[in-house]
Amino acid sequence: MTSVVSYDIQDGIAVISIDNPPVNALSQPVRAELQLLARKASDEAAVQAIVVACAGRTFVAGADIREFGKPPVEPLLPDVINALEAIPKPTVAALHGTALGGGLELALGCHYRVATAKARFALSEVTLGLLPGAGGTQRLPRLVSFETAIEMITTGKQIGAKEAAALGLVDLVTDATDVTAAAIAFAKDLVKDGKGPRPVSALDVTRHDPSVFDTARAKLSKTRAGQLAPLACVDALEAAAKLPFAEGLSAERKLFRKMMETDQRSALIHAFFSERKVAKLPDLEGVDPRNVAQIGVVGGGTMGAGIATSALLAGLNVTLIERDTESAERAHQTVARTLEGSVKRGKIDRATFETLMSERFRAESDYAALSETDLVIEAVFESMEVKKDVFTQLDRICKPGAVLASNTSYLDINEIAQVTSRPQDVIGLHFFSPAHVMKLLEVVVADQTSPVVTATGFALAKTMRKIAVRAGVCDGFIGNRILSHYRKAVDGTVLAGASPFAVDRALREFGLAMGPFAVSDLAGLDIGWATRKRLAPTRDPRETYTEFADRICEAGRFGRKTGRGFYIYGEGGPTPDPEVDVIIAEERKAKGITPRKLGDGEIVDRFMAAMVNEAARVVAEGIARRPLDVDVVLLNGYGFPRWRGGPMHYADAVGPAKILEDIQRFAKEDAFLWQPAPLLEKLASEGKLFSSLND
Ligand code: 3HC
Ligand code: NAI
């Protein structure tokens, strides 16, 4: 068996180095060898101090997530760390890259910590539905205040080396490129100065007000409603405050095991692995993307300006084209304003801002400026006519090999590609608003898009730190197509008797970031209205067309931007608009519907059934390659609760047969809307799960 931990003695300092690519996760062989070598270093008389380091790009990124859900195999991480901490010789962690989860816990089990200036730290377990399970909740509050420990552990947020040093988590921040060498030097100094072991577990917990835990619980019940792990983190921290170290550690272990059994843990880990799987496309293996350094953006409205900002922040040069110089100037100002925000939030410094605005970005009205760009993203009005006109010009001006992309939300990329002489270079790159914040990018592959161009779309996503999902061409691709369908179901729920506000509340309680009506108000009701008008000629006469949203638009109420939509946007925040109830009541009356009371459970069941049903069609048609691609889209672009893993994971958790039963029940009310997807019927009848299609 090849060794994953090496051992070397340099001038009396034992260097135990973990080498388990790609991220030095603490897999069972690592734990076993680490334990063995720590004992060896402890026993060997020639060893005066010990350095624990890592090879490769990072210190330990935590426990090996692939082992979760399987029976634990000894030695267990808390035991390895306790044994390391108990060594009667000073131990020093040499930290570079990211020390996350069990990685930071391992560092806390060392007596001293030396880090590079770029190193980052987090107890990130909560993001996987867990809590630190190897002493993190017990050791951290012996070094930092409980407020800080609660913040770090319940959010899983990373902190930099400077902050870690200020908090007392790190003893030395070094500029040296070789952190192991710096840690060895530090260890030698310890020996020279006669400094011995300094176990964190032997320290008292920091002074605190005992109410800090209940305050945290009250806050989390609002900000993280429905989530189990953040509260378990607080319970473990309270155990640290109330119990001696060893007892606190067993309380932490018990809570860790409990969280390991939850559906939320499995949902969050599904999300983690799915986000890494989406970019692994067998048809792109060995396909080299084109080089992209200079990009063009056509249209500097909401999306164009956001895409330009995002590209600038990712180090690309951007040329933005608007209709005229005035619009170009406006777009220039929008980008400047957004980047100013990045300066304020400390994401970039003032000098970088100046460089971006003066050297890397230009906004103008002459398409000729795009002649040397490697890739152009069109983000003009959502009109086929306007888009065709833009692509005709791009085809004329852009250099051979330039990728021509559209950010359209719904329109047919094949049709757009046909106006060019190079349909193989045309692709959809569908960003989400606000484009400099949202992580999702749908890479829409048209019939003639070449694999090199698809690979270039994925490479661009990586550069821009986006999560790219491959989508096929259809009205709305993956996300917006599913959205259009569940929006119809939601409107049907309102016609049946629920108010828009009751729907929003029930779905927020289910975990959605925002209810669908609040989302429509935010996006602008005119967008959906325009789409409905566009699709009106092709609408199936069997469809029950819901009209209340049109009535609201006809009154000139387009949502937040006009101060009124489904809600009234006043000083004290949004309030339900009573006139909306009147409009809805009139429509129910005209359609002969007697409204009934719908419980929150039914509202959620209808919403989820519609979402899963359309998603099943999207998968069956190959618009999404696998169910997990749908999950990643809904999680990262549509505010679906991450701790529920996405709609397909949710469907598997409740069972495809239950979703099908719901659909059959709702079909009694509207047989056209609630036609079961053949794939859902197949899985339900075979007793299979969507996840069986993920490989
Ligand atoms: N275990 C197993 N595999 C892991 C892993 C882990 N902890 N962390 C990352 N990987 C794998 C990824 O799945 C990916 O595999 P692939 O190449 O086959 O797709 C590979 O390592 C590289 O990961 P990324 O693509 O994410 O690389 P990045 O450079 O973008 O990010 C990272 C690196 C910041 C370390 C990121 O992977 C990450 O955040 N990892 C998870 C860290 C974490 O949450 N750790 C806590 C684990 S729970 C724990 O420690 C419990 C303890 O308290 C007992
Ligand atoms: P917008 O109306 O805010 O901006 C469009 C911009 O394009 C305007 O500034 C306009 O002056 C400019 N423009 C129009 N014709 C042009 C031309 N021929 N040459 C140069 N510039 C031209 O629209 P928005 O919201 O930015 O949408 C743009 C595209 O992005 C649409 O296709 C839309 O469907 C899509 N999209 C929109 C999202 C959103 O949330 N707003 C999300 C994802 C995609």
GROMACS .gro file of N, CA and C in nm, residues 531-596:
model
  198
  531THR      N    1  -4.361   3.754  -2.219
  531THR     CA    2  -4.344   3.614  -2.260
  531THR      C    3  -4.480   3.550  -2.288
  532ARG      N    4  -4.578   3.580  -2.201
  532ARG     CA    5  -4.712   3.520  -2.222
  532ARG      C    6  -4.771   3.568  -2.354
  533LYS      N    7  -4.747   3.696  -2.384
  533LYS     CA    8  -4.801   3.750  -2.510
  533LYS      C    9  -4.731   3.682  -2.629
  534ARG      N   10  -4.598   3.666  -2.614
  534ARG     CA   11  -4.522   3.602  -2.722
  534ARG      C   12  -4.572   3.461  -2.750
  535LEU      N   13  -4.603   3.389  -2.640
  535LEU     CA   14  -4.642   3.250  -2.655
  535LEU      C   15  -4.791   3.232  -2.683
  536ALA      N   16  -4.868   3.341  -2.674
  536ALA     CA   17  -5.014   3.330  -2.689
  536ALA      C   18  -5.056   3.257  -2.817
  537PRO      N   19  -4.994   3.287  -2.933
  537PRO     CA   20  -5.039   3.220  -3.055
  537PRO      C   21  -5.020   3.068  -3.052
  538THR      N   22  -4.922   3.021  -2.972
  538THR     CA   23  -4.896   2.876  -2.971
  538THR      C   24  -4.960   2.808  -2.850
  539ARG      N   25  -5.032   2.884  -2.770
  539ARG     CA   26  -5.090   2.827  -2.648
  539ARG      C   27  -5.193   2.719  -2.680
  540ASP      N   28  -5.187   2.611  -2.608
  540ASP     CA   29  -5.281   2.501  -2.630
  540ASP      C   30  -5.420   2.543  -2.579
  541PRO      N   31  -5.521   2.526  -2.661
  541PRO     CA   32  -5.655   2.570  -2.617
  541PRO      C   33  -5.704   2.496  -2.493
  542ARG      N   34  -5.643   2.380  -2.462
  542ARG     CA   35  -5.688   2.306  -2.342
  542ARG      C   36  -5.631   2.365  -2.213
  543GLU      N   37  -5.534   2.458  -2.226
  543GLU     CA   38  -5.471   2.516  -2.107
  543GLU      C   39  -5.567   2.612  -2.035
  544THR      N   40  -5.574   2.600  -1.902
  544THR     CA   41  -5.651   2.698  -1.825
  544THR      C   42  -5.562   2.821  -1.812
  545TYR      N   43  -5.595   2.925  -1.882
  545TYR     CA   44  -5.508   3.043  -1.879
  545TYR      C   45  -5.547   3.132  -1.760
  546THR      N   46  -5.450   3.160  -1.676
  546THR     CA   47  -5.477   3.244  -1.558
  546THR      C   48  -5.451   3.388  -1.596
  547GLU      N   49  -5.544   3.474  -1.562
  547GLU     CA   50  -5.536   3.611  -1.616
  547GLU      C   51  -5.497   3.717  -1.514
  548PHE      N   52  -5.498   3.682  -1.383
  548PHE     CA   53  -5.487   3.792  -1.287
  548PHE      C   54  -5.354   3.869  -1.299
  549ALA      N   55  -5.246   3.799  -1.338
  549ALA     CA   56  -5.119   3.870  -1.352
  549ALA      C   57  -5.127   3.972  -1.466
  550ASP      N   58  -5.197   3.935  -1.575
  550ASP     CA   59  -5.214   4.028  -1.687
  550ASP      C   60  -5.294   4.152  -1.643
  551ARG      N   61  -5.400   4.126  -1.563
  551ARG     CA   62  -5.483   4.239  -1.515
  551ARG      C   63  -5.397   4.338  -1.434
  552ILE      N   64  -5.309   4.282  -1.352
  552ILE     CA   65  -5.224   4.368  -1.268
  552ILE      C   66  -5.130   4.451  -1.357
  553CYS      N   67  -5.075   4.387  -1.461
  553CYS     CA   68  -4.986   4.459  -1.554
  553CYS      C   69  -5.063   4.566  -1.631
  554GLU      N   70  -5.185   4.531  -1.671
  554GLU     CA   71  -5.266   4.629  -1.746
  554GLU      C   72  -5.288   4.756  -1.664
  555ALA      N   73  -5.286   4.742  -1.532
  555ALA     CA   74  -5.303   4.859  -1.445
  555ALA      C   75  -5.170   4.935  -1.429
  556GLY      N   76  -5.069   4.894  -1.505
  556GLY     CA   77  -4.940   4.963  -1.501
  556GLY      C   78  -4.858   4.926  -1.378
  557ARG      N   79  -4.894   4.815  -1.314
  557ARG     CA   80  -4.819   4.773  -1.194
  557ARG      C   81  -4.726   4.659  -1.232
  558PHE      N   82  -4.597   4.689  -1.234
  558PHE     CA   83  -4.499   4.591  -1.280
  558PHE      C   84  -4.414   4.537  -1.164
  559GLY      N   85  -4.461   4.556  -1.041
  559GLY     CA   86  -4.385   4.503  -0.927
  559GLY      C   87  -4.305   4.611  -0.859
  560ARG      N   88  -4.195   4.566  -0.801
  560ARG     CA   89  -4.114   4.653  -0.716
  560ARG      C   90  -4.076   4.785  -0.784
  561LYS      N   91  -4.036   4.776  -0.913
  561LYS     CA   92  -3.986   4.897  -0.980
  561LYS      C   93  -4.094   5.003  -0.997
  562THR      N   94  -4.224   4.963  -0.993
  562THR     CA   95  -4.330   5.064  -1.004
  562THR      C   96  -4.398   5.085  -0.868
  563GLY      N   97  -4.343   5.022  -0.765
  563GLY     CA   98  -4.398   5.041  -0.629
  563GLY      C   99  -4.518   4.954  -0.598
  564ARG      N  100  -4.570   4.886  -0.701
  564ARG     CA  101  -4.687   4.801  -0.680
  564ARG      C  102  -4.686   4.683  -0.775
  565GLY      N  103  -4.727   4.571  -0.726
  565GLY     CA  104  -4.740   4.452  -0.809
  565GLY      C  105  -4.835   4.360  -0.734
  566PHE      N  106  -4.786   4.245  -0.691
  566PHE     CA  107  -4.867   4.163  -0.599
  566PHE      C  108  -4.863   4.227  -0.460
  567TYR      N  109  -4.756   4.296  -0.433
  567TYR     CA  110  -4.740   4.366  -0.305
  567TYR      C  111  -4.734   4.517  -0.331
  568ILE      N  112  -4.758   4.593  -0.223
  568ILE     CA  113  -4.736   4.738  -0.229
  568ILE      C  114  -4.603   4.763  -0.159
  569TYR      N  115  -4.514   4.836  -0.228
  569TYR     CA  116  -4.380   4.859  -0.171
  569TYR      C  117  -4.375   4.998  -0.108
  570GLY      N  118  -4.398   5.001   0.021
  570GLY     CA  119  -4.397   5.129   0.092
  570GLY      C  120  -4.276   5.139   0.182
  571GLU      N  121  -4.278   5.241   0.264
  571GLU     CA  122  -4.165   5.269   0.356
  571GLU      C  123  -4.135   5.149   0.447
  572GLY      N  124  -4.244   5.091   0.500
  572GLY     CA  125  -4.225   4.984   0.599
  572GLY      C  126  -4.205   4.846   0.537
  573GLY      N  127  -4.171   4.839   0.409
  573GLY     CA  128  -4.152   4.710   0.343
  573GLY      C  129  -4.279   4.667   0.270
  574PRO      N  130  -4.271   4.556   0.197
  574PRO     CA  131  -4.386   4.514   0.117
  574PRO      C  132  -4.505   4.468   0.200
  575THR      N  133  -4.625   4.508   0.157
  575THR     CA  134  -4.747   4.458   0.222
  575THR      C  135  -4.840   4.406   0.112
  576PRO      N  136  -4.919   4.303   0.142
  576PRO     CA  137  -5.011   4.249   0.042
  576PRO      C  138  -5.104   4.358  -0.011
  577ASP      N  139  -5.128   4.355  -0.143
  577ASP     CA  140  -5.213   4.457  -0.204
  577ASP      C  141  -5.358   4.405  -0.206
  578PRO      N  142  -5.449   4.468  -0.131
  578PRO     CA  143  -5.587   4.416  -0.125
  578PRO      C  144  -5.656   4.418  -0.262
  579GLU      N  145  -5.611   4.509  -0.351
  579GLU     CA  146  -5.674   4.512  -0.484
  579GLU      C  147  -5.643   4.386  -0.565
  580VAL      N  148  -5.531   4.325  -0.534
  580VAL     CA  149  -5.495   4.200  -0.601
  580VAL      C  150  -5.599   4.093  -0.566
  581ASP      N  151  -5.639   4.090  -0.437
  581ASP     CA  152  -5.741   3.993  -0.396
  581ASP      C  153  -5.870   4.012  -0.474
  582VAL      N  154  -5.904   4.139  -0.498
  582VAL     CA  155  -6.028   4.169  -0.571
  582VAL      C  156  -6.016   4.116  -0.715
  583ILE      N  157  -5.901   4.145  -0.777
  583ILE     CA  158  -5.879   4.099  -0.916
  583ILE      C  159  -5.890   3.946  -0.924
  584ILE      N  160  -5.831   3.880  -0.826
  584ILE     CA  161  -5.833   3.732  -0.826
  584ILE      C  162  -5.976   3.681  -0.803
  585ALA      N  163  -6.046   3.745  -0.710
  585ALA     CA  164  -6.184   3.703  -0.680
  585ALA      C  165  -6.271   3.716  -0.806
  586GLU      N  166  -6.248   3.823  -0.881
  586GLU     CA  167  -6.327   3.843  -1.004
  586GLU      C  168  -6.300   3.730  -1.104
  587GLU      N  169  -6.172   3.693  -1.114
  587GLU     CA  170  -6.139   3.586  -1.210
  587GLU      C  171  -6.200   3.452  -1.166
  588ARG      N  172  -6.193   3.424  -1.036
  588ARG     CA  173  -6.253   3.298  -0.987
  588ARG      C  174  -6.402   3.295  -1.023
  589LYS      N  175  -6.467   3.410  -1.001
  589LYS     CA  176  -6.611   3.419  -1.027
  589LYS      C  177  -6.639   3.394  -1.176
  590ALA      N  178  -6.560   3.461  -1.259
  590ALA     CA  179  -6.581   3.448  -1.404
  590ALA      C  180  -6.559   3.303  -1.450
  591LYS      N  181  -6.468   3.233  -1.382
  591LYS     CA  182  -6.438   3.095  -1.422
  591LYS      C  183  -6.525   2.993  -1.348
  592GLY      N  184  -6.614   3.043  -1.261
  592GLY     CA  185  -6.706   2.954  -1.188
  592GLY      C  186  -6.636   2.872  -1.081
  593ILE      N  187  -6.525   2.926  -1.026
  593ILE     CA  188  -6.451   2.852  -0.921
  593ILE      C  189  -6.496   2.899  -0.783
  594THR      N  190  -6.536   2.803  -0.698
  594THR     CA  191  -6.566   2.837  -0.559
  594THR      C  192  -6.438   2.816  -0.479
  595PRO      N  193  -6.380   2.926  -0.426
  595PRO     CA  194  -6.251   2.908  -0.358
  595PRO      C  195  -6.264   2.821  -0.233
  596ARG      N  196  -6.161   2.741  -0.208
  596ARG     CA  197  -6.159   2.661  -0.085
  596ARG      C  198  -6.029   2.690  -0.009
   0.00000   0.00000   0.00000
